[in-house]
Short mmCIF file of C-alpha atoms in Angstrom, two decimals:
data_model
loop_
_atom_site.label_atom_id
_atom_site.label_comp_id
_atom_site.label_asym_id
_atom_site.label_seq_id
_atom_site.Cartn_x
_atom_site.Cartn_y
_atom_site.Cartn_z
CA MET G 1 -7.95 105.47 125.58
CA ASP G 2 -11.65 105.97 125.60
CA LEU G 3 -12.30 103.90 122.63
CA ALA G 4 -16.33 104.39 122.56
CA LYS G 5 -15.60 108.10 121.43
CA LEU G 6 -13.72 106.57 118.28
CA ALA G 7 -16.46 103.94 117.67
CA LEU G 8 -14.52 101.81 118.23
CA GLU G 9 -15.16 98.05 119.55
CA VAL G 10 -12.72 94.86 120.54
CA PRO G 11 -14.24 92.24 119.06
CA THR G 12 -14.72 88.62 119.71
CA ILE G 13 -14.10 87.37 116.31
CA LEU G 14 -14.66 83.46 115.48
CA LEU G 15 -12.76 81.60 113.01
CA PRO G 16 -12.84 78.43 110.81
CA SER G 17 -11.12 75.72 113.68
CA LYS G 18 -8.16 73.76 112.46
CA GLY G 19 -8.51 70.94 109.79
CA ILE G 20 -10.72 73.41 108.05
CA ASP G 21 -9.95 74.28 104.30
CA LEU G 22 -9.93 78.08 104.27
CA THR G 23 -9.79 78.59 100.28
CA ARG G 24 -13.70 76.88 100.68
CA TRP G 25 -14.85 78.29 103.31
CA THR G 26 -14.11 81.89 102.05
CA VAL G 27 -16.03 83.04 99.71
CA ILE G 28 -16.32 86.81 97.85
CA ALA G 29 -19.18 89.68 98.94
CA CYS G 30 -22.51 88.78 98.10
CA ASP G 31 -23.04 91.71 95.49
CA GLN G 32 -20.68 90.80 93.10
CA TYR G 33 -21.09 88.56 90.35
CA THR G 34 -24.70 89.38 90.28
CA SER G 35 -25.40 88.71 86.22
CA GLU G 36 -23.01 85.89 86.47
CA PRO G 37 -24.61 82.67 87.81
CA GLU G 38 -21.95 80.70 85.74
CA TYR G 39 -19.22 82.73 88.46
CA TRP G 40 -21.23 81.31 91.68
CA GLU G 41 -21.95 78.11 90.59
CA ALA G 42 -18.43 76.78 89.32
CA VAL G 43 -17.64 78.56 93.92
CA ASP G 44 -20.77 75.55 94.78
CA GLN G 45 -19.53 73.52 92.97
CA LEU G 46 -15.80 74.26 94.25
CA VAL G 47 -17.27 74.31 98.15
CA GLY G 48 -19.31 70.76 97.78
CA GLU G 49 -20.22 69.54 101.37
CA GLN G 50 -17.15 71.19 102.78
CA PRO G 51 -18.50 73.65 105.58
CA SER G 52 -18.21 77.35 103.12
CA THR G 53 -19.23 81.16 104.61
CA LEU G 54 -21.10 80.05 101.18
CA ARG G 55 -24.08 78.44 102.98
CA LEU G 56 -23.67 81.84 105.62
CA THR G 57 -24.26 84.61 103.27
CA PHE G 58 -26.78 84.86 100.09
CA PRO G 59 -25.38 85.54 97.10
CA GLU G 60 -27.80 88.41 95.44
CA VAL G 61 -27.00 87.06 91.83
CA TYR G 62 -30.08 84.45 93.37
CA LEU G 63 -32.56 87.89 94.86
CA GLU G 64 -34.64 87.20 91.96
CA GLU G 65 -35.66 83.54 92.07
CA GLY G 66 -38.51 84.29 94.83
CA ASP G 67 -36.92 81.60 97.05
CA ASP G 68 -35.90 83.51 99.48
CA ALA G 69 -37.10 82.49 102.41
CA PRO G 70 -36.78 79.12 102.48
CA ARG G 71 -32.56 80.81 101.47
CA ILE G 72 -32.50 82.68 104.35
CA ALA G 73 -33.86 79.97 106.49
CA ALA G 74 -31.37 77.49 104.94
CA ILE G 75 -29.00 80.30 106.18
CA ASN G 76 -29.91 80.46 109.75
CA GLN G 77 -29.57 76.47 110.22
CA ALA G 78 -26.17 76.79 109.31
CA MET G 79 -24.98 79.16 111.29
CA ASP G 80 -26.53 78.16 113.98
CA ASP G 81 -25.18 74.09 112.82
CA TYR G 82 -22.24 75.25 112.87
CA LEU G 83 -21.65 76.33 115.68
CA ALA G 84 -22.64 73.84 117.32
CA ARG G 85 -20.64 71.41 115.54
CA GLY G 86 -17.56 73.90 116.65
CA VAL G 87 -16.66 74.71 113.19
CA LEU G 88 -16.19 78.45 114.18
CA ALA G 89 -13.32 78.61 116.96
CA GLU G 90 -13.35 82.16 119.08
CA GLN G 91 -10.79 84.10 119.62
CA ALA G 92 -9.26 86.24 122.55
CA PRO G 93 -10.60 89.75 122.04
CA GLY G 94 -8.93 92.00 119.40
CA PHE G 95 -8.67 92.95 115.86
CA LEU G 96 -7.25 91.23 113.17
CA LEU G 97 -4.39 92.56 110.98
CA VAL G 98 -4.60 91.55 107.38
CA ASP G 99 -2.38 91.60 104.27
CA ARG G 100 -4.17 90.98 100.65
CA GLN G 101 -2.69 89.95 97.41
CA THR G 102 -4.85 90.16 94.42
CA ALA G 103 -4.63 90.40 90.63
CA HIS G 104 -3.68 93.52 91.05
CA ALA G 105 -1.78 94.61 93.34
CA PRO G 106 0.07 93.15 95.58
CA SER G 107 -0.72 93.65 99.09
CA ARG G 108 -3.24 95.90 99.94
CA LYS G 109 -3.48 95.97 104.03
CA GLY G 110 -6.84 96.06 106.47
CA LEU G 111 -7.56 95.91 110.41
CA VAL G 112 -10.13 94.20 111.53
CA VAL G 113 -12.14 95.56 114.20
CA ALA G 114 -15.76 96.45 115.37
CA LEU G 115 -17.45 99.96 114.97
CA ASP G 116 -21.07 101.51 116.74
CA LEU G 117 -23.85 101.36 114.89
CA GLU G 118 -24.84 105.04 116.98
CA HIS G 119 -22.31 106.42 115.53
CA TYR G 120 -23.68 106.52 111.54
CA ASP G 121 -26.90 107.77 110.44
CA TYR G 122 -27.15 107.42 106.39
CA ARG G 123 -29.73 109.50 106.06
CA PRO G 124 -28.52 112.08 104.17
CA GLY G 125 -26.76 115.28 105.49
CA SER G 126 -25.82 113.57 108.84
CA LYS G 127 -22.90 114.32 110.26
CA THR G 128 -21.77 111.40 112.24
CA LEU G 129 -18.21 109.89 113.65
CA ILE G 130 -19.33 107.80 110.31
CA ARG G 131 -20.52 108.46 107.65
CA ALA G 132 -21.76 107.27 104.03
CA THR G 133 -19.86 107.86 101.00
CA GLU G 134 -22.89 107.45 98.72
CA GLY G 135 -26.83 107.44 98.65
CA THR G 136 -28.37 104.33 99.96
CA ILE G 137 -30.61 102.58 98.05
CA VAL G 138 -33.41 101.63 100.67
CA ASP G 139 -35.17 99.50 98.51
CA ARG G 140 -31.98 96.95 99.04
CA LEU G 141 -32.12 96.88 102.39
CA PRO G 142 -35.43 94.25 102.58
CA PRO G 143 -33.73 91.47 101.74
CA ARG G 144 -30.86 91.63 103.31
CA ILE G 145 -32.52 93.03 106.68
CA ARG G 146 -34.42 89.44 106.57
CA VAL G 147 -31.35 87.53 106.27
CA ARG G 148 -29.50 89.30 109.47
CA GLU G 149 -32.80 89.87 111.47
CA LYS G 150 -32.52 86.06 112.91
CA ALA G 151 -29.16 85.66 112.31
CA ALA G 152 -26.71 83.96 115.17
CA LEU G 153 -23.97 85.54 112.87
CA GLU G 154 -22.15 88.29 111.31
CA LEU G 155 -19.72 88.04 108.48
CA PRO G 156 -18.52 91.17 107.11
CA HIS G 157 -17.86 91.97 103.49
CA ILE G 158 -17.88 95.68 105.08
CA MET G 159 -14.43 97.93 104.50
CA VAL G 160 -14.63 101.11 105.82
CA LEU G 161 -11.77 104.10 105.14
CA ILE G 162 -9.71 106.15 107.10
CA ASP G 163 -7.86 109.01 105.49
CA ASP G 164 -4.14 108.85 107.07
CA PRO G 165 -1.77 109.62 105.20
CA GLU G 166 1.54 109.26 107.71
CA LYS G 167 0.19 105.52 108.09
CA THR G 168 -0.04 105.80 112.23
CA VAL G 169 -3.21 103.34 112.43
CA ILE G 170 -2.50 100.14 110.38
CA GLU G 171 0.38 100.06 109.22
CA PRO G 172 3.21 99.56 112.40
CA LEU G 173 0.73 97.44 112.99
CA PHE G 174 2.91 95.02 111.09
CA THR G 175 6.73 95.53 113.07
CA ALA G 176 4.77 94.62 115.82
CA GLY G 177 5.67 90.79 116.17
CA CYS G 178 1.80 89.50 116.42
CA ALA G 179 0.94 86.10 116.15
CA PRO G 180 -0.12 84.37 112.80
CA ALA G 181 -4.28 84.43 112.30
CA TYR G 182 -4.39 82.40 108.88
CA ASP G 183 -2.20 82.40 104.83
CA PHE G 184 -3.26 80.56 102.14
CA GLU G 185 -4.92 81.20 99.34
CA LEU G 186 -8.11 82.53 98.23
CA MET G 187 -10.52 80.86 95.73
CA GLN G 188 -11.80 81.90 92.57
CA ASN G 189 -8.38 84.46 91.37
CA GLY G 190 -9.13 86.08 94.23
CA GLY G 191 -5.71 85.98 95.24
CA HIS G 192 -3.60 86.03 98.94
CA LEU G 193 -4.35 86.68 102.16
CA ARG G 194 -3.10 86.40 105.63
CA GLY G 195 -4.60 87.89 108.86
CA TRP G 196 -2.59 88.66 112.72
CA GLN G 197 -3.76 88.72 115.88
CA VAL G 198 -4.17 91.74 117.69
CA SER G 199 -4.96 91.13 121.10
CA ALA G 200 -1.93 92.50 123.46
CA PRO G 201 -3.50 95.56 124.96
CA GLN G 202 -0.88 98.27 124.67
CA LEU G 203 -1.27 97.42 121.04
CA ILE G 204 -4.66 97.87 121.13
CA ALA G 205 -4.66 101.00 122.61
CA GLN G 206 -2.25 102.10 120.33
CA VAL G 207 -4.89 101.91 117.47
CA GLY G 208 -6.79 103.95 119.83
CA ALA G 209 -4.38 106.42 120.27
CA ALA G 210 -3.41 106.99 116.86
CA LEU G 211 -7.24 106.75 115.58
CA ALA G 212 -7.73 109.92 118.38
CA ARG G 213 -4.93 112.06 116.26
CA LEU G 214 -6.81 112.08 113.55
CA ALA G 215 -10.35 112.37 114.95
CA GLU G 216 -8.94 115.60 116.09
CA VAL G 217 -10.90 118.68 115.84
CA GLU G 218 -8.12 121.48 114.57
CA ARG G 219 -7.11 118.54 112.14
CA PHE G 220 -9.93 117.91 110.52
CA GLN G 221 -10.64 121.53 110.14
CA GLN G 222 -7.19 122.36 108.41
CA ARG G 223 -6.72 119.09 106.07
CA TYR G 224 -10.54 119.64 104.57
CA ALA G 225 -10.58 123.54 105.09
CA VAL G 226 -13.87 123.50 106.93
CA ASP G 227 -14.93 125.38 110.36
CA ASP G 228 -17.42 122.22 111.04
CA GLN G 229 -16.84 120.97 114.80
CA GLU G 230 -18.21 116.86 113.81
CA VAL G 231 -16.00 115.07 112.53
CA MET G 232 -15.93 112.58 109.81
CA LEU G 233 -12.83 109.90 111.11
CA TYR G 234 -14.70 107.03 108.93
CA ALA G 235 -15.73 106.89 105.91
CA MET G 236 -18.33 103.57 103.69
CA GLY G 237 -16.21 102.13 101.26
CA ASP G 238 -17.45 99.18 100.81
CA GLY G 239 -20.16 97.00 101.58
CA ASN G 240 -22.11 99.95 101.88
CA HIS G 241 -25.01 98.14 102.27
CA SER G 242 -24.44 95.64 104.70
CA PHE G 243 -23.92 98.44 107.35
CA ALA G 244 -27.02 100.50 106.88
CA THR G 245 -28.74 96.30 107.38
CA ALA G 246 -26.87 96.66 110.54
CA LYS G 247 -27.70 99.71 111.31
CA ALA G 248 -31.63 99.10 110.99
CA ILE G 249 -31.33 95.77 112.96
CA TRP G 250 -29.91 97.39 116.46
CA GLU G 251 -32.77 100.34 115.61
CA LYS G 252 -35.03 98.18 115.35
CA ILE G 253 -33.74 96.38 118.81
CA LYS G 254 -33.60 99.57 120.95
CA ALA G 255 -37.45 100.41 119.41
CA GLU G 256 -38.74 97.22 120.48
CA ALA G 257 -36.99 97.07 124.16
CA THR G 258 -39.41 98.24 126.88
CA ASP G 259 -36.26 99.45 128.24
CA PRO G 260 -33.70 101.27 125.49
CA ALA G 261 -31.41 101.61 127.57
CA SER G 262 -31.16 98.00 128.45
CA VAL G 263 -29.97 96.61 125.26
CA MET G 264 -27.27 99.29 124.89
CA ALA G 265 -24.72 96.66 125.23
CA HIS G 266 -26.68 94.07 122.25
CA PRO G 267 -23.72 92.62 120.54
CA ALA G 268 -26.04 93.99 117.39
CA ARG G 269 -24.97 97.78 119.21
CA TYR G 270 -21.77 97.07 116.83
CA ALA G 271 -20.84 96.01 113.29
CA LEU G 272 -17.64 93.78 111.74
CA VAL G 273 -15.16 95.84 109.53
CA GLU G 274 -12.38 95.60 107.59
CA LEU G 275 -10.53 99.15 108.47
CA VAL G 276 -8.23 99.91 105.13
CA ASN G 277 -6.50 103.33 104.59
CA LEU G 278 -7.61 106.07 102.10
CA HIS G 279 -3.48 105.64 101.29
CA ASP G 280 -2.61 102.06 100.62
CA PRO G 281 -0.74 101.59 97.87
CA GLY G 282 -2.99 98.70 96.91
CA LEU G 283 -6.10 100.26 97.04
CA GLU G 284 -7.45 101.70 94.07
CA PHE G 285 -10.76 103.41 93.04
CA GLU G 286 -12.09 102.05 90.10
CA ALA G 287 -15.91 103.14 88.33
CA ILE G 288 -18.54 101.44 88.54
CA HIS G 289 -20.24 101.25 85.38
CA ARG G 290 -24.43 100.60 84.56
CA VAL G 291 -25.45 97.75 82.41
CA LEU G 292 -29.79 97.16 81.44
CA PHE G 293 -31.17 94.02 80.12
CA ASP G 294 -34.45 93.41 78.67
CA VAL G 295 -34.35 96.85 76.87
CA ASP G 296 -34.89 98.75 73.32
CA GLY G 297 -31.17 100.44 73.12
CA ASP G 298 -32.99 102.92 70.17
CA ASP G 299 -35.33 103.74 72.89
CA LEU G 300 -33.25 104.42 75.33
CA LEU G 301 -31.50 106.92 73.59
CA ALA G 302 -34.68 108.78 71.60
CA VAL G 303 -35.78 109.28 75.12
CA ALA G 304 -32.69 110.50 76.34
CA ARG G 305 -32.45 113.00 73.83
CA ALA G 306 -35.63 114.00 75.13
CA TYR G 307 -35.01 113.85 78.47
CA TYR G 308 -32.06 116.03 78.54
CA ALA G 309 -33.26 118.63 76.00
CA GLN G 310 -36.09 119.19 78.84
CA VAL G 311 -34.00 119.94 81.45
CA GLU G 312 -31.67 121.61 79.01
CA THR G 313 -28.12 120.10 78.66
CA PRO G 314 -29.11 119.36 75.30
CA VAL G 315 -27.64 115.23 74.36
CA ALA G 316 -25.58 114.41 70.71
CA ILE G 317 -24.96 110.62 70.30
CA GLU G 318 -22.12 109.65 68.62
CA TRP G 319 -21.79 105.83 66.61
CA VAL G 320 -17.67 104.64 66.88
CA LYS G 321 -16.44 101.83 65.41
CA ASP G 322 -15.50 100.42 68.88
CA GLN G 323 -15.15 100.83 72.60
CA LYS G 324 -11.53 102.30 72.06
CA GLU G 325 -12.63 105.11 69.70
CA ALA G 326 -15.77 105.49 71.73
CA SER G 327 -12.41 106.22 75.05
CA ALA G 328 -10.95 108.63 72.33
CA VAL G 329 -13.92 110.30 72.34
CA ALA G 330 -15.13 110.40 75.39
CA GLY G 331 -11.41 111.80 76.80
CA SER G 332 -11.68 114.94 73.80
CA ALA G 333 -14.78 115.94 75.70
CA GLY G 334 -13.87 118.77 77.10
CA SER G 335 -16.41 120.17 79.47
CA ALA G 336 -19.05 118.61 78.27
CA HIS G 337 -20.12 114.58 79.77
CA ALA G 338 -19.13 112.52 77.79
CA ILE G 339 -20.46 108.26 78.13
CA PRO G 340 -19.21 105.78 76.07
CA PHE G 341 -22.06 103.02 75.84
CA VAL G 342 -22.48 99.72 74.06
CA SER G 343 -25.67 98.42 73.12
CA ALA G 344 -26.03 95.35 70.90
CA GLY G 345 -22.98 95.09 70.00
CA ARG G 346 -22.85 98.87 68.97
CA HIS G 347 -20.86 101.36 70.34
CA GLY G 348 -21.74 104.40 70.82
CA VAL G 349 -20.71 108.37 73.54
CA LEU G 350 -23.42 109.94 74.40
CA ARG G 351 -22.25 113.66 74.94
CA VAL G 352 -24.31 115.52 77.45
CA ALA G 353 -23.66 119.38 76.52
CA GLN G 354 -23.76 121.96 79.20
CA PRO G 355 -24.05 119.56 82.43
CA ALA G 356 -25.75 120.81 85.55
CA LEU G 357 -24.56 117.79 87.88
CA THR G 358 -20.18 117.60 88.76
CA LEU G 359 -19.65 113.97 88.03
CA GLU G 360 -20.28 111.48 84.63
CA VAL G 361 -22.04 109.17 86.88
CA ALA G 362 -24.87 111.88 88.63
CA THR G 363 -25.30 112.96 84.69
CA LEU G 364 -26.42 109.13 83.59
CA GLN G 365 -27.62 108.20 86.83
CA ASN G 366 -30.27 110.85 87.33
CA PHE G 367 -31.73 109.99 83.25
CA LEU G 368 -31.83 106.29 84.29
CA ASP G 369 -34.18 106.75 87.41
CA ASP G 370 -36.43 108.41 85.39
CA TYR G 371 -35.76 105.94 81.94
CA LEU G 372 -36.18 102.94 84.68
CA GLN G 373 -39.32 103.84 86.35
CA SER G 374 -41.49 104.59 83.34
CA HIS G 375 -39.30 101.26 81.40
CA PRO G 376 -40.61 99.02 84.48
CA SER G 377 -39.62 95.52 82.84
CA VAL G 378 -36.02 97.09 82.01
CA ARG G 379 -33.49 96.24 84.95
CA ILE G 380 -30.42 97.92 85.67
CA ASP G 381 -27.13 95.91 86.88
CA TYR G 382 -23.85 97.60 88.66
CA ILE G 383 -20.82 96.29 87.25
CA HIS G 384 -17.19 96.62 87.91
CA GLY G 385 -14.43 96.46 84.70
CA ASP G 386 -14.89 97.39 81.15
CA ASP G 387 -14.18 93.90 79.68
CA ALA G 388 -18.12 92.07 81.56
CA VAL G 389 -19.66 95.91 80.45
CA THR G 390 -18.99 95.06 76.70
CA ARG G 391 -19.58 91.16 77.10
CA LEU G 392 -23.00 91.85 78.46
CA GLY G 393 -23.74 95.08 77.65
CA GLY G 394 -23.51 93.55 73.73
CA ARG G 395 -26.07 91.45 74.10
CA SER G 396 -29.17 91.48 72.15
CA ARG G 397 -31.73 93.66 74.18
CA ALA G 398 -28.74 95.20 76.22
CA MET G 399 -27.07 98.36 76.69
CA GLY G 400 -24.00 98.91 79.21
CA PHE G 401 -22.84 102.27 80.19
CA TYR G 402 -18.91 102.43 80.23
CA LEU G 403 -17.56 105.43 83.55
CA PRO G 404 -14.76 106.90 85.08
CA ALA G 405 -13.50 106.60 87.85
CA ILE G 406 -13.08 109.12 90.42
CA SER G 407 -9.62 110.38 92.20
CA LYS G 408 -9.78 108.02 95.84
CA HIS G 409 -7.74 111.74 96.92
CA ASP G 410 -10.87 113.30 96.12
CA LEU G 411 -12.80 111.38 98.43
CA PHE G 412 -12.95 112.65 101.86
CA ARG G 413 -12.44 116.17 101.02
CA THR G 414 -15.82 115.65 99.01
CA ILE G 415 -17.57 114.17 101.11
CA VAL G 416 -16.30 116.22 103.58
CA ARG G 417 -17.57 119.17 102.17
CA ASP G 418 -20.91 118.75 99.81
CA GLY G 419 -22.08 115.23 101.78
CA ALA G 420 -22.58 111.56 99.74
CA LEU G 421 -22.13 111.32 96.57
CA PRO G 422 -24.66 109.86 93.97
CA ARG G 423 -25.07 106.28 94.40
CA LYS G 424 -22.79 103.53 92.60
CA THR G 425 -20.51 105.98 92.01
CA PHE G 426 -16.75 104.50 92.65
CA SER G 427 -15.62 100.88 93.88
CA MET G 428 -12.70 100.18 95.18
CA GLY G 429 -10.99 97.40 93.16
CA GLU G 430 -12.07 95.14 90.51
CA ALA G 431 -15.02 92.60 91.17
CA ASP G 432 -12.28 89.34 92.24
CA GLU G 433 -10.46 92.26 94.58
CA LYS G 434 -13.34 92.63 96.73
CA ARG G 435 -13.95 91.59 100.75
CA PHE G 436 -13.90 87.52 101.30
CA TYR G 437 -16.26 86.51 104.31
CA LEU G 438 -13.62 84.59 106.59
CA GLU G 439 -14.61 86.15 109.92
CA ALA G 440 -17.40 86.19 112.20
CA ARG G 441 -18.92 87.11 115.31
CA ARG G 442 -22.05 87.17 117.24
CA ILE G 443 -24.65 89.47 116.90
CA THR G 444 -27.10 87.69 119.05
CA ARG G 445 -27.06 87.67 122.94
#
């Protein structure tokens, strides 16, 4: 089985050595709770002086503090220190089978593998084996690049989807008798995580064979009703910008090499990810909402009226007593795009008649992009969960928009036929279901 044709690499994974407290070691993805510093303060107190991925990653809640350089230097130093002290132990080459229990789902299965960045391109219109599912915000890459470019290790919160309705790739491994790797409780309501080593050659070949069947051109064409010859096998789920960062670093390494062929075996060519089957019952898509800070809600609504009138999709504003009533109004909007919002404690619905775009998120985001460009003091954040939107958007000089979730079963067909969705269109689960940092891999020679 030629795994390289499947963009698949068998990684050498590093796990915490025996005696390391895995609950303190394992911390949620850096792009979560970005408007809730109290979450990260609680994590810092819980971790204390114990070895932790908190010291190896850059929580984005701190991006605005202006101390990027010393923080990144400390991250790189911590990586070197942990390697020197034997905090991380090298495992036999192989995959890691994982099963995550959360507060919302009893089980979500995955397989940690390495994917070849040569088979990925996040630019619009790309037809690579690995594809972006939403627009990449290039402005978000520089701080991540600065973390990774001198890092000895990568720690993934990336989740990549496969469309495997017959459950042939990941699920059969759970009956293969793989050796346990870890079994513990995650911090901060993260649930429970179990893992198993998948290093036997026959099991690796089994995974490759199942992925190869999913990548057959005829199957691909029939499943998505297209005549494309370029197959999409993997779709980015969570961690799109981390994967794009890895791609940027890899392209830089090639560009700076005197002989590009000499670096093709460089470990930075690959990125560690967790594969998740789109059809896993524990995987649910949630909406990603928008909250704006330092904003005058009345001004924004006035600008919205003018903006939508100009693009010939007139907007109406309806005020209601609470979020429940706003949701009911939005649910009965018919062909209009009705988007509930909260502004300084007041609830309403922004109703766009005759929308030119398919998704509510696109209708709203185009306006917000225009508004933010002309109001540079206003800050936007992308929020999971209705309660968080109500709490944050209900504050003085804040405004939150509630957006609907898309069906996960429409994702692959939409990406194959129409290309990437608007950025921040969907979320794989609630904030506390996001992937936690645990496994590591060396990305330097």
